[in-house]
């Protein structure tokens, strides 16, 4: 191993002369603008026969963890427990491939929302951050405006909705509004949304916030199909789209340079039977320049510099006093202008024409009844 | 609240003040669903809102004075007709005890005014500051002008009364009859003078109604008072409990049948006009009394003030007391119900131990007592007329005593 270290060192020293090459790489390194990665992985179906949705979510969880996102940055929501389900012939395992090749459950799965905690309300609260103060940190999405977030949803869906727990639904409008709230509260830098349900493309139709990229396993009107059943376990183990997505992700490692355009090619119609769709019009960067590891992995930014920094001298402030810049939010609603405005109290008066007309008529009637001779006495 | 149950929440001074406040804020007073008064009331109260109690007391005094003068004139008419009939020898000899003398009729107008002013219903209505007092004043002025024989004023006051609430429209028929008889126009369908008079009166009435409606438009600048005032009276959207018959039925009505029953209930008010006017065409003032009673029983939002108005007429028919059959029962029921109204209201709303059925039972009983009172007076009146034509002691053809049966 010493030899390996030596060769790498040699490589570094050799390529140090090619600083422009480094800077070019560094340029690409910094082109995404995010500093941390989060993942929200949700399986919305319960019951044993929806084993494949849990397996989908767990395989994405496994890939994302393998590529570097720690458990503290993953919010995993599983609507049902398949590993310890009493119908599972192989307890404490969730397989993603037939012949039980790949156990995606393992020893270190950290499920944040389990069972009946997976509701539409909790999902939206996790996304928008509006959780009660007693919620532990592991159940919160503590992202900021430099976070890239991966959101993966799987379950049963339809045109414009996704079914949660067989009893409630989230609509595409609600989801789009939640993302807009996240944008306004500066809770993400870029967001990748993957959905593997029937008619999944309808769920990203309504997005209107910037920096969203979305992928779906099927178009509106199409069903997403499952991959293969396992005869020992007795249920379908994975959905096709996620199966081929997992296959694709197995080839990714933290340093790979594959970009989103390759992700869009995952699971063509010949393999998936449904037509996967994607949406990039709200994304500001070109998808070809977006790395897979920007969302699926957590790659720490390292700035390589050739200069030395002397840390012994105390760092003096540039000016004598600290420059105080007062920061304030833009006034979205000019409340102070509204509440200080008092309506002018003007009393209503009947219009003059009305008074004139009314009293003329009354006088006319009076004189008609009692005769014209009274007129003489008045004038 | 107790008072308001008897006086109908919709037509009270506090509602008028709210309407004026809305107007001061620049909003049409009809935009909320509370204010259902006509624009002329807005105009009136714009100036007198600080002196509201005096206004209502003045309205009651005007009603009493108008009723006094009207009944005085009516008594003169009755006595004159009686004198002519006596001289023409139209009365059988044994019914002389039924003839009325000026001595007994002397105090009747005063009694009418006192009946109105001292009636606990009137006092209650004035204390609760219900605009019913103003309605009563207009109707009393209408009766005064009709009995005095002034066609124009009668048409104008009738159109004012109709403009306030639609139901005085039925008072058109007795007014027409009385005015025609006063001007000696025979009430006969085939006569041209009859139709000509009707056309004149209708022209004056409709003309003044049109003028008043256009004036109201000019007051506020919009027509939205029409559905708010007349649509409210006709379609009864507000089902606050009152002493009328509408609220309970329409609270439990299915939407499908609502229009049908609404039509049935509203027609009930107007339905009795034509048969009664055919029967009572010689006696239009009694017809006015009957009509007022029918309106105040069957209207959509009755108040005790309406009841006070027709109860004020009772001294005019005090000579009928020997023919009244149910007066004891009716007076006991009316007294008991008036006493039970606040009790059951309290039990229902505040104590919670009764429910709306109790209150509606008393309402029904009260209305039944009123109907019984009115029909009793009707019977007595007709019976007296019958006796005046055929004699007091009826004999069959063979000379034995006969009994009179009302069919």
XYZ file of C-alpha atoms in Angstrom, chain A residues 98-311:
214
model
C -34.991 -12.803 -7.306
C -33.035 -15.646 -5.962
C -32.448 -13.465 -2.953
C -29.300 -11.984 -4.260
C -29.501 -8.572 -2.657
C -30.830 -7.900 0.810
C -31.560 -4.207 0.917
C -32.663 -4.263 4.547
C -29.433 -5.079 6.294
C -28.398 -4.185 9.819
C -28.119 -0.451 9.557
C -31.428 0.726 8.106
C -32.708 3.776 9.934
C -36.386 4.291 9.276
C -37.525 7.766 10.391
C -41.244 7.540 9.746
C -42.720 4.101 10.022
C -46.159 2.600 9.689
C -49.002 4.968 10.338
C -46.673 7.910 10.738
C -46.372 8.030 6.956
C -49.234 10.403 6.163
C -49.718 13.201 3.677
C -49.602 15.705 6.507
C -46.324 14.412 7.881
C -44.802 14.268 4.427
C -45.737 17.871 3.690
C -44.594 18.965 7.122
C -41.230 17.321 6.578
C -40.869 19.072 3.235
C -41.883 22.511 4.434
C -40.262 22.248 7.843
C -43.394 23.096 9.772
C -43.057 20.439 12.412
C -43.971 20.731 16.071
C -41.066 21.769 18.259
C -40.886 18.361 19.893
C -39.962 16.585 16.651
C -36.496 15.003 16.896
C -33.820 16.015 14.452
C -33.810 12.662 12.728
C -37.360 13.318 11.582
C -36.686 16.748 10.198
C -35.474 17.908 6.820
C -32.959 20.455 8.001
C -31.983 21.680 4.580
C -30.897 25.178 3.685
C -30.527 27.178 0.529
C -27.385 25.288 -0.482
C -28.882 21.827 -0.178
C -29.532 19.512 -3.056
C -32.451 17.306 -2.185
C -33.458 14.016 -3.709
C -37.100 13.127 -3.273
C -38.182 9.637 -4.183
C -41.825 8.571 -4.000
C -43.224 5.180 -4.737
C -46.582 3.558 -4.251
C -49.924 3.470 -5.994
C -50.923 6.554 -7.896
C -53.228 7.894 -10.514
C -53.684 10.918 -12.703
C -52.733 13.768 -10.442
C -52.571 11.973 -7.121
C -50.586 9.551 -5.048
C -52.268 7.277 -2.555
C -50.984 7.201 0.995
C -51.743 4.259 3.302
C -54.787 3.226 1.262
C -56.820 5.989 2.855
C -55.723 9.408 1.715
C -54.138 11.091 -1.262
C -51.705 13.817 -2.071
C -52.433 15.737 -5.216
C -49.955 17.164 -7.683
C -51.103 20.664 -6.824
C -50.333 20.158 -3.139
C -46.934 18.820 -4.003
C -46.186 21.747 -6.302
C -47.288 24.184 -3.610
C -45.103 22.422 -1.031
C -42.120 22.804 -3.324
C -42.961 26.465 -3.822
C -43.045 26.892 -0.042
C -39.659 25.234 0.115
C -38.379 27.600 -2.537
C -39.713 30.682 -0.813
C -38.267 29.566 2.479
C -35.003 28.861 0.734
C -34.982 25.234 1.727
C -33.285 23.849 -1.328
C -30.745 24.752 -3.932
C -31.791 22.128 -6.442
C -34.283 19.347 -6.148
C -34.524 16.052 -7.984
C -37.910 14.412 -7.840
C -38.276 10.762 -8.809
C -41.586 8.999 -8.719
C -42.310 5.388 -9.491
C -46.071 4.905 -9.604
C -48.726 4.411 -12.217
C -49.252 7.601 -14.266
C -46.378 9.153 -12.385
C -45.750 11.916 -14.918
C -48.941 13.627 -13.744
C -47.363 14.332 -10.386
C -44.721 16.674 -11.791
C -47.035 18.416 -14.259
C -47.911 21.187 -11.835
C -44.477 22.196 -10.613
C -43.768 25.884 -10.960
C -40.835 26.571 -8.715
C -37.332 26.986 -10.108
C -34.555 24.403 -9.909
C -36.728 21.340 -9.994
C -35.967 18.323 -12.081
C -38.379 15.472 -12.175
C -38.392 11.894 -13.382
C -41.297 9.526 -13.506
C -41.650 5.904 -14.364
C -44.683 6.229 -16.600
C -46.705 8.769 -18.485
C -50.291 9.739 -17.860
C -52.497 6.873 -18.871
C -49.826 4.245 -18.445
C -49.255 1.849 -15.583
C -45.872 1.160 -14.069
C -45.314 -2.516 -13.958
C -43.539 -4.665 -11.480
C -40.480 -6.623 -12.350
C -40.518 -10.193 -11.285
C -42.155 -12.228 -8.601
C -40.179 -14.409 -6.326
C -41.777 -17.785 -5.852
C -40.310 -18.327 -2.421
C -41.485 -15.060 -0.993
C -44.632 -15.045 -3.072
C -44.834 -11.399 -4.112
C -43.292 -9.149 -6.695
C -40.030 -7.884 -5.404
C -39.381 -4.697 -7.315
C -40.910 -2.368 -9.824
C -39.297 -2.304 -13.206
C -38.241 1.282 -13.229
C -36.593 1.170 -9.834
C -35.008 -2.192 -10.675
C -33.234 -0.709 -13.686
C -32.544 2.461 -11.726
C -30.853 0.369 -9.053
C -28.864 -1.451 -11.725
C -27.797 1.935 -13.092
C -26.884 3.245 -9.664
C -24.794 0.178 -8.845
C -22.342 1.397 -11.461
C -22.079 4.856 -9.904
C -19.339 5.569 -7.394
C -18.574 8.815 -5.672
C -16.148 9.969 -8.337
C -18.146 9.095 -11.403
C -18.915 11.728 -13.918
C -22.131 10.341 -15.313
C -24.705 13.033 -15.774
C -28.463 13.312 -15.843
C -28.832 12.587 -19.505
C -27.768 9.030 -18.766
C -30.331 8.851 -15.987
C -33.048 9.858 -18.410
C -32.135 6.855 -20.541
C -32.678 4.376 -17.698
C -35.361 1.830 -18.414
C -36.438 2.442 -21.996
C -39.779 1.226 -23.203
C -38.415 -2.127 -24.231
C -37.474 -2.946 -20.678
C -40.071 -0.962 -18.752
C -43.156 -1.419 -20.932
C -44.193 2.074 -19.724
C -42.551 5.211 -21.044
C -40.487 6.995 -18.407
C -40.767 10.725 -18.467
C -38.740 13.616 -17.179
C -39.060 17.356 -16.796
C -36.180 19.767 -16.905
C -37.710 23.066 -18.006
C -37.642 24.448 -14.460
C -34.012 23.506 -13.958
C -31.595 26.336 -14.508
C -28.538 24.299 -15.423
C -28.226 22.126 -18.457
C -28.988 18.496 -17.428
C -25.888 17.354 -19.258
C -23.781 19.280 -16.757
C -25.543 17.862 -13.702
C -23.751 14.926 -12.130
C -25.626 11.994 -10.695
C -23.617 12.383 -7.536
C -24.972 15.932 -7.194
C -28.172 14.329 -5.949
C -27.510 10.715 -5.148
C -24.257 11.152 -3.382
C -22.812 13.473 -0.868
C -19.608 14.697 -2.267
C -17.692 17.023 -0.084
C -16.280 20.030 -1.752
C -12.544 20.143 -1.563
C -10.679 23.141 -2.719
C -7.195 22.286 -3.812
C -4.830 25.178 -3.525
C -1.137 25.430 -4.195
C -0.639 28.400 -1.901
C 0.328 28.212 1.680
C -1.578 30.097 4.271
C 0.211 31.341 7.281
C -1.996 30.787 10.298
